[in-house]
XYZ file of C-alpha atoms in Angstrom:
382
model
C 9.132 -19.897 -20.480
C 11.299 -17.712 -22.568
C 11.704 -14.101 -22.484
C 14.003 -12.510 -24.847
C 13.763 -8.859 -23.864
C 13.908 -5.860 -26.034
C 14.825 -2.713 -25.293
C 13.459 0.210 -23.251
C 15.134 2.529 -24.262
C 16.043 5.351 -21.589
C 19.610 6.646 -19.823
C 19.899 10.580 -20.601
C 16.479 10.885 -21.588
C 15.296 9.963 -18.318
C 13.987 13.201 -16.190
C 10.733 13.376 -12.697
C 7.723 15.371 -13.819
C 8.821 18.724 -12.324
C 6.474 20.450 -9.675
C 5.597 23.824 -11.731
C 7.243 26.447 -10.239
C 5.643 28.359 -6.813
C 3.144 24.865 -6.732
C 3.376 22.084 -4.548
C 1.396 18.769 -4.484
C -1.608 18.289 -2.528
C -2.706 16.434 -0.197
C -4.160 18.309 2.620
C -6.206 20.078 0.230
C -8.108 21.712 2.279
C -6.203 23.369 4.969
C -3.729 24.454 2.282
C -0.864 22.778 3.764
C 1.549 19.813 1.552
C 4.672 17.681 1.940
C 7.308 19.269 0.302
C 7.544 17.191 -2.574
C 9.916 16.093 -5.403
C 8.144 14.543 -8.178
C 4.736 16.209 -9.391
C 1.467 13.596 -8.012
C -0.398 12.466 -10.190
C -4.198 13.503 -11.792
C -6.211 11.947 -7.772
C -2.782 11.555 -5.982
C -3.964 7.756 -5.347
C -2.611 4.017 -6.531
C -4.973 4.385 -9.602
C -3.636 6.611 -10.832
C -1.925 3.682 -12.612
C -4.649 2.479 -15.159
C -6.285 -0.325 -14.800
C -5.531 -0.850 -10.249
C -9.099 -0.821 -8.518
C -9.385 -1.000 -4.812
C -12.884 -0.663 -2.798
C -13.509 -1.001 0.527
C -15.414 -3.198 3.384
C -15.978 -1.297 6.268
C -17.242 -2.944 9.743
C -17.780 -0.634 12.757
C -19.901 -0.832 14.865
C -19.288 -1.198 18.958
C -16.108 -3.398 19.449
C -16.310 -4.571 16.113
C -13.908 -2.095 13.627
C -12.745 -3.690 11.096
C -13.403 -4.705 7.532
C -11.732 -5.698 4.321
C -9.617 -3.824 1.480
C -8.511 -5.236 -2.203
C -5.942 -4.247 -4.724
C -6.802 -5.071 -8.068
C -4.930 -4.499 -10.202
C -6.127 -4.325 -13.774
C -9.641 -5.294 -15.157
C -8.800 -8.681 -16.971
C -8.405 -11.895 -15.937
C -5.375 -12.119 -13.196
C -5.055 -15.769 -13.900
C -5.136 -15.721 -17.029
C -3.118 -12.981 -17.099
C -0.585 -12.361 -15.156
C 2.052 -9.870 -14.218
C 5.414 -9.244 -13.092
C 5.305 -9.199 -9.111
C 8.571 -8.646 -5.880
C 7.444 -8.729 -2.753
C 9.866 -7.332 0.209
C 9.848 -8.444 3.891
C 11.974 -6.296 5.755
C 10.439 -7.038 8.397
C 8.244 -10.829 9.104
C 6.683 -10.766 12.091
C 2.933 -11.352 10.125
C 1.002 -13.604 8.851
C -0.135 -13.295 5.225
C -0.530 -15.664 2.867
C 0.552 -16.257 -0.968
C 4.353 -14.088 -0.361
C 6.248 -17.183 -0.862
C 5.072 -17.577 -4.408
C 5.793 -14.150 -5.607
C 9.150 -14.398 -4.358
C 9.618 -18.114 -6.206
C 8.347 -16.930 -9.700
C 7.813 -13.061 -9.485
C 4.247 -13.465 -11.319
C 0.559 -12.034 -9.177
C -2.498 -14.217 -9.987
C -5.489 -12.312 -8.167
C -6.303 -9.378 -6.129
C -4.599 -8.310 -2.903
C -6.536 -8.179 0.164
C -5.647 -6.724 2.724
C -6.974 -7.394 6.330
C -6.569 -8.210 9.926
C -4.656 -11.082 11.325
C -7.279 -14.029 12.490
C -9.609 -12.373 8.932
C -7.076 -14.047 6.962
C -8.397 -17.487 6.429
C -11.984 -16.134 6.062
C -10.518 -13.935 3.163
C -8.425 -16.572 1.296
C -10.922 -18.816 1.446
C -13.321 -16.140 -0.399
C -10.722 -15.484 -2.481
C -10.159 -18.870 -4.057
C -14.063 -18.801 -4.686
C -14.385 -15.535 -6.560
C -11.088 -16.853 -9.130
C -12.660 -19.821 -9.043
C -16.844 -19.202 -10.546
C -14.525 -17.107 -13.893
C -11.737 -20.176 -13.520
C -12.951 -23.695 -14.042
C -10.229 -24.786 -15.585
C -8.007 -24.126 -11.837
C -7.694 -27.087 -9.621
C -9.109 -28.852 -12.325
C -7.602 -29.041 -17.099
C -5.020 -26.964 -15.157
C -2.896 -25.220 -11.456
C -4.171 -24.395 -8.523
C -4.404 -20.543 -7.478
C -1.735 -18.544 -5.561
C -4.213 -16.031 -3.607
C -2.214 -12.930 -0.999
C -3.269 -11.778 1.789
C -1.920 -9.356 4.088
C -2.753 -8.669 6.983
C -2.383 -6.177 10.078
C -3.363 -6.490 14.381
C -6.685 -4.283 14.696
C -6.702 -5.797 18.113
C -6.309 -2.693 20.523
C -9.693 -1.499 18.776
C -11.229 -3.791 16.955
C -12.626 -7.171 19.288
C -10.051 -9.076 16.817
C -10.991 -12.780 18.506
C -14.297 -12.021 17.875
C -13.073 -12.675 13.803
C -16.130 -10.572 12.358
C -14.779 -10.919 8.885
C -17.394 -13.060 6.591
C -17.127 -13.939 3.535
C -20.067 -11.664 2.206
C -17.357 -9.095 3.540
C -15.020 -9.621 0.740
C -17.118 -9.851 -1.950
C -18.340 -7.079 -0.638
C -14.984 -4.935 -1.066
C -14.133 -6.541 -4.410
C -17.174 -5.746 -6.148
C -16.389 -1.608 -4.551
C -13.370 -1.617 -6.105
C -13.660 1.196 -8.502
C -10.745 4.476 -8.706
C -12.143 6.670 -6.273
C -11.772 5.331 -2.833
C -11.892 6.962 -0.136
C -8.697 6.360 2.946
C -8.472 6.877 6.763
C -10.665 4.541 8.937
C -12.134 2.804 6.180
C -12.158 -0.969 5.073
C -8.548 -3.243 6.571
C -8.025 0.525 8.422
C -10.469 1.074 10.516
C -8.531 -0.370 12.808
C -5.534 0.049 12.349
C -3.200 2.414 14.685
C -0.244 4.502 13.765
C 2.155 6.053 15.869
C 0.052 5.697 18.752
C -3.261 8.279 16.549
C -5.550 6.312 14.103
C -4.174 5.245 10.378
C -5.487 3.408 7.948
C -5.513 3.848 4.719
C -3.155 6.107 2.845
C -1.868 6.164 -1.169
C -0.336 8.627 -3.258
C 1.021 8.396 -6.524
C 4.025 10.116 -8.449
C 5.003 10.663 -11.666
C 8.832 10.163 -13.770
C 8.948 10.806 -16.844
C 11.346 8.281 -19.624
C 12.053 8.691 -23.549
C 8.958 11.384 -23.903
C 6.646 9.077 -22.016
C 5.435 9.828 -18.421
C 4.403 6.836 -15.962
C 2.867 6.358 -12.925
C 4.159 4.660 -9.473
C 1.511 4.928 -6.711
C 1.208 3.601 -3.377
C -1.352 2.338 -0.340
C -0.989 1.343 2.575
C -1.871 -0.127 5.853
C -0.670 1.486 8.001
C -0.030 -0.009 11.884
C 3.456 0.768 13.368
C 5.153 2.799 15.056
C 5.449 5.246 18.330
C 4.400 8.325 18.351
C 7.089 9.909 19.952
C 9.085 8.288 16.959
C 6.383 10.750 14.120
C 8.222 12.913 11.426
C 6.434 14.790 9.136
C 9.122 15.816 6.308
C 11.323 16.403 8.204
C 10.431 18.014 11.303
C 9.885 14.913 14.163
C 6.694 16.296 15.979
C 6.000 13.919 17.418
C 8.260 14.817 20.478
C 6.533 17.492 20.088
C 2.901 16.143 20.181
C 4.440 14.013 23.362
C 5.578 17.116 25.201
C 2.364 19.188 24.276
C -0.121 16.272 25.698
C 2.723 15.782 28.829
C 2.528 11.869 27.876
C 5.840 10.521 29.549
C 4.461 7.117 30.413
C 2.996 6.736 26.992
C 3.954 3.043 24.966
C 7.416 2.355 24.336
C 7.289 -1.254 22.229
C 6.342 -0.561 18.296
C 3.805 -3.748 17.833
C 2.343 -2.816 14.774
C 2.520 -3.267 11.026
C 2.674 -1.455 8.061
C 1.618 -2.723 4.401
C 2.697 -1.423 0.647
C 0.707 -2.265 -2.115
C 3.535 -0.410 -4.853
C 1.676 -0.317 -8.557
C 3.621 1.020 -11.296
C 2.833 0.966 -15.426
C 7.323 1.285 -15.621
C 7.810 -1.715 -17.869
C 9.780 -3.930 -14.595
C 10.773 -7.240 -15.060
C 10.057 -9.335 -11.030
C 13.511 -8.726 -10.065
C 13.455 -4.794 -10.354
C 10.277 -4.507 -7.989
C 12.256 -6.525 -5.939
C 14.607 -3.568 -6.030
C 11.221 -1.316 -6.343
C 9.337 -3.061 -2.624
C 13.315 -2.347 -0.967
C 12.521 1.442 -1.311
C 9.444 1.000 0.241
C 11.596 0.859 3.298
C 12.785 4.777 2.949
C 9.747 5.896 2.897
C 8.721 3.862 6.258
C 12.175 5.304 7.971
C 11.362 8.731 6.550
C 7.890 8.856 8.546
C 10.103 7.686 11.520
C 9.960 4.279 12.456
C 13.168 2.448 12.818
C 11.198 -1.383 12.565
C 10.391 -2.653 15.814
C 10.343 -6.252 16.655
C 6.985 -6.944 17.297
C 6.595 -5.355 13.596
C 5.965 -6.459 10.568
C 6.827 -4.195 7.092
C 6.007 -6.572 4.257
C 6.104 -4.698 0.411
C 4.294 -6.179 -2.911
C 5.010 -4.895 -6.062
C 3.981 -5.830 -9.465
C 3.795 -3.729 -12.959
C 0.662 -3.573 -15.761
C 3.113 -3.199 -17.999
C 3.143 -5.955 -19.604
C 1.098 -9.303 -18.643
C 2.186 -12.424 -18.215
C -0.083 -14.853 -19.864
C -0.704 -17.695 -18.240
C -1.138 -21.112 -21.239
C 1.334 -19.412 -23.681
C 1.165 -19.917 -27.361
C 4.819 -19.718 -27.597
C 7.962 -20.498 -24.872
C 9.904 -17.103 -25.919
C 8.635 -14.449 -25.824
C 9.659 -10.416 -26.164
C 9.091 -8.097 -23.344
C 9.268 -4.544 -23.291
C 12.816 -4.144 -20.677
C 13.354 -1.566 -18.296
C 17.644 0.043 -18.371
C 19.523 -0.633 -14.291
C 20.863 2.689 -15.010
C 17.378 5.209 -14.655
C 16.570 2.559 -11.848
C 17.296 6.046 -9.941
C 14.721 7.769 -9.971
C 11.946 5.580 -9.721
C 13.682 4.557 -6.282
C 13.748 8.490 -5.451
C 9.709 8.661 -6.161
C 8.991 5.158 -4.144
C 10.566 6.816 -1.091
C 8.391 9.141 -1.347
C 5.286 7.867 -3.114
C 5.780 6.272 0.232
C 5.600 8.684 2.471
C 3.179 10.143 1.724
C 0.808 7.662 1.441
C 1.429 7.228 5.427
C 1.096 10.942 5.994
C -2.489 10.911 4.316
C -3.459 7.912 5.968
C -3.079 9.759 9.347
C -4.417 12.507 7.734
C -7.830 11.129 6.287
C -7.970 8.889 9.434
C -11.491 10.330 11.618
C -11.275 9.608 15.325
C -11.961 5.957 16.749
C -13.677 4.712 19.967
C -13.431 0.816 19.985
C -12.840 -2.204 21.444
C -13.921 -1.699 25.942
C -13.411 1.645 25.537
C -10.347 2.221 23.508
C -10.103 5.856 21.015
C -7.347 6.723 18.222
C -6.766 9.894 18.412
C -7.285 10.876 14.216
C -3.520 13.883 13.664
C -6.697 16.875 13.321
C -7.249 16.130 16.616
C -4.437 16.077 18.175
C -2.870 19.327 17.233
C -6.259 21.381 18.347
C -6.722 19.931 21.669
C -2.631 20.229 22.109
C -3.215 23.950 20.642
C -0.966 23.768 17.809
C -1.733 24.632 14.581
C -2.173 23.479 11.287
C 0.841 26.203 9.737
C 2.869 24.816 12.833
C 3.470 21.321 12.027
C 5.923 20.214 8.545
C 3.364 19.588 6.299
C 3.413 22.665 4.348
């Protein structure tokens, strides 16, 4: 297929949606706290502020079993027939995700994205294939096969990962329950995840940008499972060092052995190459929270655009598509770094304390703050 590009007007007309004077976009609303953001967030400050995107969870929580599945459905149509431009960026390839190679080669996404634990990639892949086959009898018969995308993190500290407790039914449950409103923290794939030696999991946020008089959205969803407490930075403040000192935890973990999966969605008309550039900026947001991307930590970002779909069965060899001007990517990059940083912070703040395998426990950020005597006003998420 050859695409003839139509120029999308940007340039001098491009701008961020300003944060109103005296108002900061809040994510810690129950405590009246917020990060100091440059860009305004969408209506719900979730990835689903990108129209058509839905998220669903299936959570397994029973003693040693602390795990689950999270799904991101990019649009409400048939993803195999109406694919989306997409890209992958691997910052550190210590991971076992599936479906990334074809995205790298073709620049297209043709299935929902599933998140789970490392040893459940296989069952999730099988279930997602079945899900896609049910709506597409031509797959594997009159046309090619399907590239399903499943990404993972290792939740073995809290979860009996060797038990491989995720089943197909849990994948189907997450897909059925996908909505525009969804929970954050220790839910779905995030149930057993750890972030900066605290309870991590699912986090999400969104940012608004205006180009040529139109408002667009960039959304992020993270599965956070990385970092050392001593390195944690929130809104520019090295709060992790203060927490370690307050907890008198000089003998804590010294290696970053976790991972993070970042899913980026936007309704900006970006092509696969530009989405690759977008995905690379997820690393900036990760680094802002204090990560140095450890040797055993897998950092992977997947980005897609909902602006225009790509037909599986093309009516013509040449198609006209919108093109976003490269000079206006500056604001897009800045918003991407910010939305990823906030999504990680929300994964920490939204999570509850969880006890799991062999009595291991990860405390929530809120619990640690309370136990150390630091008030909410003391931390830099203000």
